[in-house]
PDB file of C-alpha atoms in Angstrom:
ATOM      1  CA  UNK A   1     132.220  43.307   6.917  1.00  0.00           C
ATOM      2  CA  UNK A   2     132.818  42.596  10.451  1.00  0.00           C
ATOM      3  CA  UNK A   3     135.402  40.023  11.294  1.00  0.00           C
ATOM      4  CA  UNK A   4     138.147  38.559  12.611  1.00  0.00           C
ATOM      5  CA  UNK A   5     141.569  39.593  11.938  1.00  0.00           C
ATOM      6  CA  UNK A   6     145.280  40.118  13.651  1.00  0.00           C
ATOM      7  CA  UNK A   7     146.410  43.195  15.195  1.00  0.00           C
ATOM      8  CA  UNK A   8     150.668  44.096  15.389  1.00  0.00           C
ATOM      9  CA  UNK A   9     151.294  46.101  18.682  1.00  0.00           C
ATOM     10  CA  UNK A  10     154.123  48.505  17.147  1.00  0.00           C
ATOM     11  CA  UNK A  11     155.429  49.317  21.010  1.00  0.00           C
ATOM     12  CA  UNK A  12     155.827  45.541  21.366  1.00  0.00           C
ATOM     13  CA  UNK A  13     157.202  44.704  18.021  1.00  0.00           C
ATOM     14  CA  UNK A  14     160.786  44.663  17.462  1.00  0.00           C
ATOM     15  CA  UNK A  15     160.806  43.243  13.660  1.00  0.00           C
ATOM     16  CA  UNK A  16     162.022  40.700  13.893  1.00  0.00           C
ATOM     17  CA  UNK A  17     160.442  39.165  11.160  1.00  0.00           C
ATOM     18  CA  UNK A  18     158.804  36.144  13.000  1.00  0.00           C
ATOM     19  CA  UNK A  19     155.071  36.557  11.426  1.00  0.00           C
ATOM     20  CA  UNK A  20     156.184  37.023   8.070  1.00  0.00           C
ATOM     21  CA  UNK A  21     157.490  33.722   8.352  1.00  0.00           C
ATOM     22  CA  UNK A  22     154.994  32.177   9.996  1.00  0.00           C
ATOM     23  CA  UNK A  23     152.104  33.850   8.030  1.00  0.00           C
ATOM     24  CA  UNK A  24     151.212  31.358   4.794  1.00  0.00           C
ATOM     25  CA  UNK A  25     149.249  33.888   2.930  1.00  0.00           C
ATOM     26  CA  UNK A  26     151.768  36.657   2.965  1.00  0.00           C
ATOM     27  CA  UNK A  27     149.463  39.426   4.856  1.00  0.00           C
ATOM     28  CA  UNK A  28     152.210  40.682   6.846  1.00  0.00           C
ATOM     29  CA  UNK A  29     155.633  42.472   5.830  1.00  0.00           C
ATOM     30  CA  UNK A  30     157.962  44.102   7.971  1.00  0.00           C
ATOM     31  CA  UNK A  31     157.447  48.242   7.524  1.00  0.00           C
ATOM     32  CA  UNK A  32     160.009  50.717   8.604  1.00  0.00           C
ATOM     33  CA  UNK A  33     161.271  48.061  11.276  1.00  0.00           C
ATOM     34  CA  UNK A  34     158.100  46.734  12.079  1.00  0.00           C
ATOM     35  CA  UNK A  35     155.356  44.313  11.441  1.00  0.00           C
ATOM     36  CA  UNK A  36     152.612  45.617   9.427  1.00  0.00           C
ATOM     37  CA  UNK A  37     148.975  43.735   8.526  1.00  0.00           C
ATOM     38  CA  UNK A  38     149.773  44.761   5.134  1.00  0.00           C
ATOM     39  CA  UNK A  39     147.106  42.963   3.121  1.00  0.00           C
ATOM     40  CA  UNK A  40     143.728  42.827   5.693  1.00  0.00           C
ATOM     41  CA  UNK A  41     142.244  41.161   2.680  1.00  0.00           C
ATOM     42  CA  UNK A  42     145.262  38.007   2.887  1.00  0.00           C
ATOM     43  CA  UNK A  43     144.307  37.616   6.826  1.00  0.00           C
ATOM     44  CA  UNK A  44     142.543  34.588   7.029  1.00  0.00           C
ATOM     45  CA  UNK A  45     142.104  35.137  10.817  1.00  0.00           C
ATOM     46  CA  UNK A  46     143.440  31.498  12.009  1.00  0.00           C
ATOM     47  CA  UNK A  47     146.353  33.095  13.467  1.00  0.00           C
ATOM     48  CA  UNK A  48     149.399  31.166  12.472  1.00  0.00           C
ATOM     49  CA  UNK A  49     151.577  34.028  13.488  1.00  0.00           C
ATOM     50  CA  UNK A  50     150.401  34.755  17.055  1.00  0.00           C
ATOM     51  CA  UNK A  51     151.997  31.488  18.544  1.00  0.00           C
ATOM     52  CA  UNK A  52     155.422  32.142  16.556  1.00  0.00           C
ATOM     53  CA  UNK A  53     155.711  35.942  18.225  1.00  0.00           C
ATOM     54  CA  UNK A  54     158.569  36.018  20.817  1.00  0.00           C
ATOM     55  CA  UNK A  55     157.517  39.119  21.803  1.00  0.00           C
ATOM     56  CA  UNK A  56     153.382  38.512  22.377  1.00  0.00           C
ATOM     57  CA  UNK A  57     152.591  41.450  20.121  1.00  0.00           C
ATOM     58  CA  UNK A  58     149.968  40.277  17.993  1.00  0.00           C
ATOM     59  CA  UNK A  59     146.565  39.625  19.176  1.00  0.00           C
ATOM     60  CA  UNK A  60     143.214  38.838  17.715  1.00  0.00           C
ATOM     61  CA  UNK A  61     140.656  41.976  17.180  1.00  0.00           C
ATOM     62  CA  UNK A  62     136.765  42.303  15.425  1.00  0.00           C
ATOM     63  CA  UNK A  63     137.017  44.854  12.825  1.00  0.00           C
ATOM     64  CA  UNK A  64     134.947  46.126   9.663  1.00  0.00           C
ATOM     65  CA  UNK A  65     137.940  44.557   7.480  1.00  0.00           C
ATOM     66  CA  UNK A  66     137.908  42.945   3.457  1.00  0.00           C
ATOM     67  CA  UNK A  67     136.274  39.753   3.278  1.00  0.00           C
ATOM     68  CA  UNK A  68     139.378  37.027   3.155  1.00  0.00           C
ATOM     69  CA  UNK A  69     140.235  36.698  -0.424  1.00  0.00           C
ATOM     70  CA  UNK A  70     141.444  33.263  -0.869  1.00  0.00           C
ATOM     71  CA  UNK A  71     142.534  33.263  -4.824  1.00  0.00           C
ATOM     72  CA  UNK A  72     143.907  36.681  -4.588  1.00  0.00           C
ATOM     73  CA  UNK A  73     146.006  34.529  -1.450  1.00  0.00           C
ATOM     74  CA  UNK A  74     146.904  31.656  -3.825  1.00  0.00           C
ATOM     75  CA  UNK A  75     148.204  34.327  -7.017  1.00  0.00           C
ATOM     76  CA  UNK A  76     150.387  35.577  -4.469  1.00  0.00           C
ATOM     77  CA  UNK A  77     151.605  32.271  -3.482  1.00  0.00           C
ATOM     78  CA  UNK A  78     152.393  31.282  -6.980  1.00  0.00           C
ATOM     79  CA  UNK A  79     154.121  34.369  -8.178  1.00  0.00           C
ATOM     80  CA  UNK A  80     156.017  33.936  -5.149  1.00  0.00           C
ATOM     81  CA  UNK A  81     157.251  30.873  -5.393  1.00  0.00           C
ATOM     82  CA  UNK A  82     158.554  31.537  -8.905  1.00  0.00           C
ATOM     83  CA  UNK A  83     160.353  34.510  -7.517  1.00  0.00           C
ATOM     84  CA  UNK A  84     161.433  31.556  -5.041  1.00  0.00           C
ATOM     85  CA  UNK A  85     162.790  29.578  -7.627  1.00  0.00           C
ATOM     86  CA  UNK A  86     163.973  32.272 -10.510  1.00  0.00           C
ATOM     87  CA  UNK A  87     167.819  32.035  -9.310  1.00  0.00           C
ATOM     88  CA  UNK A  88     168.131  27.917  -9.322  1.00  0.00           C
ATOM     89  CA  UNK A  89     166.190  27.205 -11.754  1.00  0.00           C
ATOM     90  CA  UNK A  90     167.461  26.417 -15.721  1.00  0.00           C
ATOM     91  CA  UNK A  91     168.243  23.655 -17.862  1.00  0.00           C
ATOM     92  CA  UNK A  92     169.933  20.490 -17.318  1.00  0.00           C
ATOM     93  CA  UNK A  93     172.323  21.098 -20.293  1.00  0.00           C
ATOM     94  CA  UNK A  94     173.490  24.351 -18.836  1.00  0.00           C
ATOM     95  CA  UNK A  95     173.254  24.556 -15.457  1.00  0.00           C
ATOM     96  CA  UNK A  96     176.832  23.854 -14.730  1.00  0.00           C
ATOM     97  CA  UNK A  97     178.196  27.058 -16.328  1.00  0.00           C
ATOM     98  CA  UNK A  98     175.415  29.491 -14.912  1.00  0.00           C
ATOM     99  CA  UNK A  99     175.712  31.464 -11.878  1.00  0.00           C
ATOM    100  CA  UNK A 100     173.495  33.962 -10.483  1.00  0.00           C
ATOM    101  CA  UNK A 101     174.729  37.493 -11.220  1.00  0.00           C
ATOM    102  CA  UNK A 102     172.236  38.812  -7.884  1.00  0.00           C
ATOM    103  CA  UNK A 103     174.708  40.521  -4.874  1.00  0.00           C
ATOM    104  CA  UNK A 104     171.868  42.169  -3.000  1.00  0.00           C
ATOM    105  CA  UNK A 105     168.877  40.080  -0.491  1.00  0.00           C
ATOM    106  CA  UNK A 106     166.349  40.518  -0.296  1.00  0.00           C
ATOM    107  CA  UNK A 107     165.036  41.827  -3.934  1.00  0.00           C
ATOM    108  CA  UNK A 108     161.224  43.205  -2.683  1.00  0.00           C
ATOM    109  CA  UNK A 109     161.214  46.495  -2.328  1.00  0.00           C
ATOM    110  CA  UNK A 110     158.458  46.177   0.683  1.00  0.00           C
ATOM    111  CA  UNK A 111     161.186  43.812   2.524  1.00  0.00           C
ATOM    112  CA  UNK A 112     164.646  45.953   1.307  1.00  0.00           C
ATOM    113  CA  UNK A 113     166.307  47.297   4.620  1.00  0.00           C
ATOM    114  CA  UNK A 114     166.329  51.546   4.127  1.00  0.00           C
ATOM    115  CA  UNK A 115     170.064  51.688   4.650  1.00  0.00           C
ATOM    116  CA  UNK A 116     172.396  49.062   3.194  1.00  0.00           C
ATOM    117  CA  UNK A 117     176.182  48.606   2.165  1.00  0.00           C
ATOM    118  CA  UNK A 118     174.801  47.582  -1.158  1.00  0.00           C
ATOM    119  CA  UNK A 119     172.678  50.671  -1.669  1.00  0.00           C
ATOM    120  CA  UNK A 120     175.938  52.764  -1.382  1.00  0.00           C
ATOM    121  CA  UNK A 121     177.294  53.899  -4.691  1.00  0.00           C
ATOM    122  CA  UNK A 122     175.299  51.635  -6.462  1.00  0.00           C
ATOM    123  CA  UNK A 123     173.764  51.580  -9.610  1.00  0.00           C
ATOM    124  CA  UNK A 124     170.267  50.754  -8.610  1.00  0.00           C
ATOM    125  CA  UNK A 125     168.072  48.666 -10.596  1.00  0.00           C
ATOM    126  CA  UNK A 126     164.174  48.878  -9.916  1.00  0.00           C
ATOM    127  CA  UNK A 127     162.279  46.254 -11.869  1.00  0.00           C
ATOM    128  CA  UNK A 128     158.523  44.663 -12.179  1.00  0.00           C
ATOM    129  CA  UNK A 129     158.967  41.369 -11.263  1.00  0.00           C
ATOM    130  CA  UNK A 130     157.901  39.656 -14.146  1.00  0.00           C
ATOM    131  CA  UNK A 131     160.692  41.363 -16.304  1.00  0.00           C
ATOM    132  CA  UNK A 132     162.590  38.197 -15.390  1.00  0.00           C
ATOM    133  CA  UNK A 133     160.610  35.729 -16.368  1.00  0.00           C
ATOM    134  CA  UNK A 134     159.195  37.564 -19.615  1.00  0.00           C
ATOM    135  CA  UNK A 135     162.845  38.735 -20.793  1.00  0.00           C
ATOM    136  CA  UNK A 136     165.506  35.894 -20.791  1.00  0.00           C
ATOM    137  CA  UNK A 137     168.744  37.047 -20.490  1.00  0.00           C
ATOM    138  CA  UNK A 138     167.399  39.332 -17.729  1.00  0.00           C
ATOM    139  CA  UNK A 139     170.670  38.453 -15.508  1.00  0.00           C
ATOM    140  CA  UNK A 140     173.084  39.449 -18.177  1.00  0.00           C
ATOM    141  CA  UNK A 141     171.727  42.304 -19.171  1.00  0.00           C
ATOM    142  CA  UNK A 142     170.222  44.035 -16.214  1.00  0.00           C
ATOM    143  CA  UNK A 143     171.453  42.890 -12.624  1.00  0.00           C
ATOM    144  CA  UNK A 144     175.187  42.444 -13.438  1.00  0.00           C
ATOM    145  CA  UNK A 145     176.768  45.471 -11.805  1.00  0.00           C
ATOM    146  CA  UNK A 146     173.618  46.340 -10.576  1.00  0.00           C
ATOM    147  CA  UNK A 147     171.617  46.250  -6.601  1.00  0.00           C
ATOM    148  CA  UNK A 148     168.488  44.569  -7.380  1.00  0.00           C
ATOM    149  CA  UNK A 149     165.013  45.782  -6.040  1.00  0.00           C
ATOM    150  CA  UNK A 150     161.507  44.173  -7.273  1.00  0.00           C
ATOM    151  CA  UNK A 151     157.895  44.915  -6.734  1.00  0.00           C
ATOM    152  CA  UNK A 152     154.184  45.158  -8.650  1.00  0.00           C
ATOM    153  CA  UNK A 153     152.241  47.583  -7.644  1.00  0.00           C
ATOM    154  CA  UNK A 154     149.068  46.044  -8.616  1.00  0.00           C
ATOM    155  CA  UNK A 155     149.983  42.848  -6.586  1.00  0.00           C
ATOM    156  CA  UNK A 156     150.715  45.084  -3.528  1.00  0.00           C
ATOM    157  CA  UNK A 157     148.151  47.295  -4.142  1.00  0.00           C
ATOM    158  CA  UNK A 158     150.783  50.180  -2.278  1.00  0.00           C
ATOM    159  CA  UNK A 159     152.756  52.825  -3.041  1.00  0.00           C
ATOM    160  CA  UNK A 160     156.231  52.169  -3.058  1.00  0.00           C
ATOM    161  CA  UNK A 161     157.155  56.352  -3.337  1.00  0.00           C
ATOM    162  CA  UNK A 162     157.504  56.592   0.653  1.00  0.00           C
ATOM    163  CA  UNK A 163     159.773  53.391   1.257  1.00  0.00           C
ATOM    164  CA  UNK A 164     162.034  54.650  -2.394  1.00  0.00           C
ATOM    165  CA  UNK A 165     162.049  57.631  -0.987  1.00  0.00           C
ATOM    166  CA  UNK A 166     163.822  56.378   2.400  1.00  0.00           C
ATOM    167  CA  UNK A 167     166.566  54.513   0.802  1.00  0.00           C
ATOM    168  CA  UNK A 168     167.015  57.235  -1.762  1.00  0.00           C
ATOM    169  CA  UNK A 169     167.785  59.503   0.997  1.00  0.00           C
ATOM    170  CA  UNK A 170     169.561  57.165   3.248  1.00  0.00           C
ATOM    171  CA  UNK A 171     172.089  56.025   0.902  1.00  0.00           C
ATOM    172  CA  UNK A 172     174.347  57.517  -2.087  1.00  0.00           C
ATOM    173  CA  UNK A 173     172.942  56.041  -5.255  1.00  0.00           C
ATOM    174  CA  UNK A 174     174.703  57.039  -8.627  1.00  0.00           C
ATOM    175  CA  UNK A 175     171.801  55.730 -10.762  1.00  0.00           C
ATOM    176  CA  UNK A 176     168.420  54.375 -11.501  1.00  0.00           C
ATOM    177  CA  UNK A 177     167.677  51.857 -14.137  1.00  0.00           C
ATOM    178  CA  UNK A 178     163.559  51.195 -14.555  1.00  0.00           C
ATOM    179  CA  UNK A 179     162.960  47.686 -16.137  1.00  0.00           C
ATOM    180  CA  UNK A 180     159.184  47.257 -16.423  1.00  0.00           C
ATOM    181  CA  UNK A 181     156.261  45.106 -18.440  1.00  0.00           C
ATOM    182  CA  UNK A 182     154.447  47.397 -21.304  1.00  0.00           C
ATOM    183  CA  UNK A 183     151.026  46.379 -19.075  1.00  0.00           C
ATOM    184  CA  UNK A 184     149.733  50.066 -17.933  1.00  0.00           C
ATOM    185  CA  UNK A 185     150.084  48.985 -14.138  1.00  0.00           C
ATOM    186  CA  UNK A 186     153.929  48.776 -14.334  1.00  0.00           C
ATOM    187  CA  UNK A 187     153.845  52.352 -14.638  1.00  0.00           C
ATOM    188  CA  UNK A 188     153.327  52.743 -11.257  1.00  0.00           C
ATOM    189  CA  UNK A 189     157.171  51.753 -10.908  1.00  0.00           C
ATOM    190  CA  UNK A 190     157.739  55.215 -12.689  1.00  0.00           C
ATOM    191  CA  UNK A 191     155.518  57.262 -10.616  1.00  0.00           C
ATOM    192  CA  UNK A 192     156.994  55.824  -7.637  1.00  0.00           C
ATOM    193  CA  UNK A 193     160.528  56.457  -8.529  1.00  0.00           C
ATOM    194  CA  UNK A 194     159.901  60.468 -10.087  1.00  0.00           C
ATOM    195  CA  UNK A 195     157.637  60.836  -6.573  1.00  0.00           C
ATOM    196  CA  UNK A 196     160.484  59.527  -4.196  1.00  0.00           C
ATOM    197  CA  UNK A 197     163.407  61.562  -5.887  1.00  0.00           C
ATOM    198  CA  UNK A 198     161.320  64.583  -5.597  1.00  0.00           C
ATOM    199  CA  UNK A 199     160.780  63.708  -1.695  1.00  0.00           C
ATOM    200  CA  UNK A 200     163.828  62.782  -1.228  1.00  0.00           C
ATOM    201  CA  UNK A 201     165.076  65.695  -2.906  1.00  0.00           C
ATOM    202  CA  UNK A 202     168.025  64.075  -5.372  1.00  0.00           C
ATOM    203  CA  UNK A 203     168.704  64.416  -8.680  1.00  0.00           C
ATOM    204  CA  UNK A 204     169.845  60.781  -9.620  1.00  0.00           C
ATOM    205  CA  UNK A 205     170.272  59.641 -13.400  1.00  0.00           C
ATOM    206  CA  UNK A 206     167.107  57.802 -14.218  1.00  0.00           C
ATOM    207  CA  UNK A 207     166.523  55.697 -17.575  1.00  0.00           C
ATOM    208  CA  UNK A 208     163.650  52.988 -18.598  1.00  0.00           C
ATOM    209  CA  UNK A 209     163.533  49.464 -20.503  1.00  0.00           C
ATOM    210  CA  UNK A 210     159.737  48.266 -21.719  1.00  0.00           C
ATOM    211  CA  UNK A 211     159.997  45.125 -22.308  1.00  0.00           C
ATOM    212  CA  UNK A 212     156.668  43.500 -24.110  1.00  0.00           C
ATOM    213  CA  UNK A 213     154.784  40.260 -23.366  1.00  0.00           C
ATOM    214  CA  UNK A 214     156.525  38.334 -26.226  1.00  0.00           C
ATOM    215  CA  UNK A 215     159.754  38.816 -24.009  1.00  0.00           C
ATOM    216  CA  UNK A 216     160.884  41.579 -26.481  1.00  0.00           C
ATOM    217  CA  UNK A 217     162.760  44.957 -25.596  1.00  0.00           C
ATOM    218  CA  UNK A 218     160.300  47.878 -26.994  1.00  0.00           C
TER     219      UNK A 218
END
């Protein structure tokens, strides 16, 4: 359908990061160093982020795009916001004695920078992101010692292969641990991973953990 929707000029962006801010529904994401309209579908076409740009490279445009998907916007929201809250959040009896075992920000693989000093001779954990609210002692046993990236590949609808890829080759990892749902969509995590190692052209120690919707390790 046609419509209205935002349009990045790459020459003009400098990724700063702006827009994602700015942008309530979460259509844009900073790609390679840049702003990308990553979700058309999330644009609602108001324009929050033009007036935020420093750099006056985002514009309207007409184009045959997705119509504006409002509860697809508001799943996002919420999934986000528990993501938002996942490190403060626990109970009054114990909150004094927990800490957060996460080194690494940010978590989203779509947002992680492609070279970092936390990448380097890490042990690199790749989860779904509802592994840690499905599994409970997902701190303990899976991020201590480990640099933390997140995603869903059905939420994103993307492939993360070309961004893993990157960081894979930009950086000296030792290992890959896989934590993902036993829902058939988290496999994409696996794809992506075997798919970037081959572009990337490493062999790096990979291993898995299912974990099932009762919160259980399969």
């Amino acid at each position: 359908m046609l419509r209205t929707v935002i349009e990045i000029d790459e020459e003009k962006c400098t990724g700063c990061g702006q827009c994602v801010l700015d942008c309530h529904e979460g259509a844009i994401e900073i790609v390679n160093g840049k702003a990308k309209l990553a979700r058309e579908n999330f644009c609602d076409g108001f324009g929050d982020c033009l007036k935020g740009c420093p750099f006056d490279a985002i514009r309207f445009i007409e184009k045959d795009a997705p119509a504006y998907d409002e509860k697809a916007v508001e799943r996002a929201k919420k999934i986000k916001e528990l993501l938002k809250s996942a490190s403060c959040t626990a109970s009054e009896e114990t909150v004094s004695s927990l800490s957060s075992d996460l080194t690494n920000w940010p978590v989203q693989i779509k947002l992680a920078p492609l070279k970092s000093d936390a990448f380097e001779n890490c042990d690199l954990l790749i989860a779904a992101d509802c592994t840690a609210f499905s599994y409970r002692d997902f701190h303990r046993d899976f991020i201590k010692g480990r640099t933390v990236l997140v995603g869903c590949p059905k939420l994103d609808m993307t492939d993360y292969s070309e961004k893993l890829s990157d960081i894979i080759r930009a950086n000296q990892i030792k290992s890959i641990h896989i934590v993902r749902m036993e829902v058939p969509c988290c496999s994409g995590l696996m794809r992506a991973v075997e798919d970037a190692l081959k572009k990337a052209g490493k062999d790096i120690p990979v291993s898995v953990t299912v974990i099932t919707s009762k919160g259980e390790i399969r």
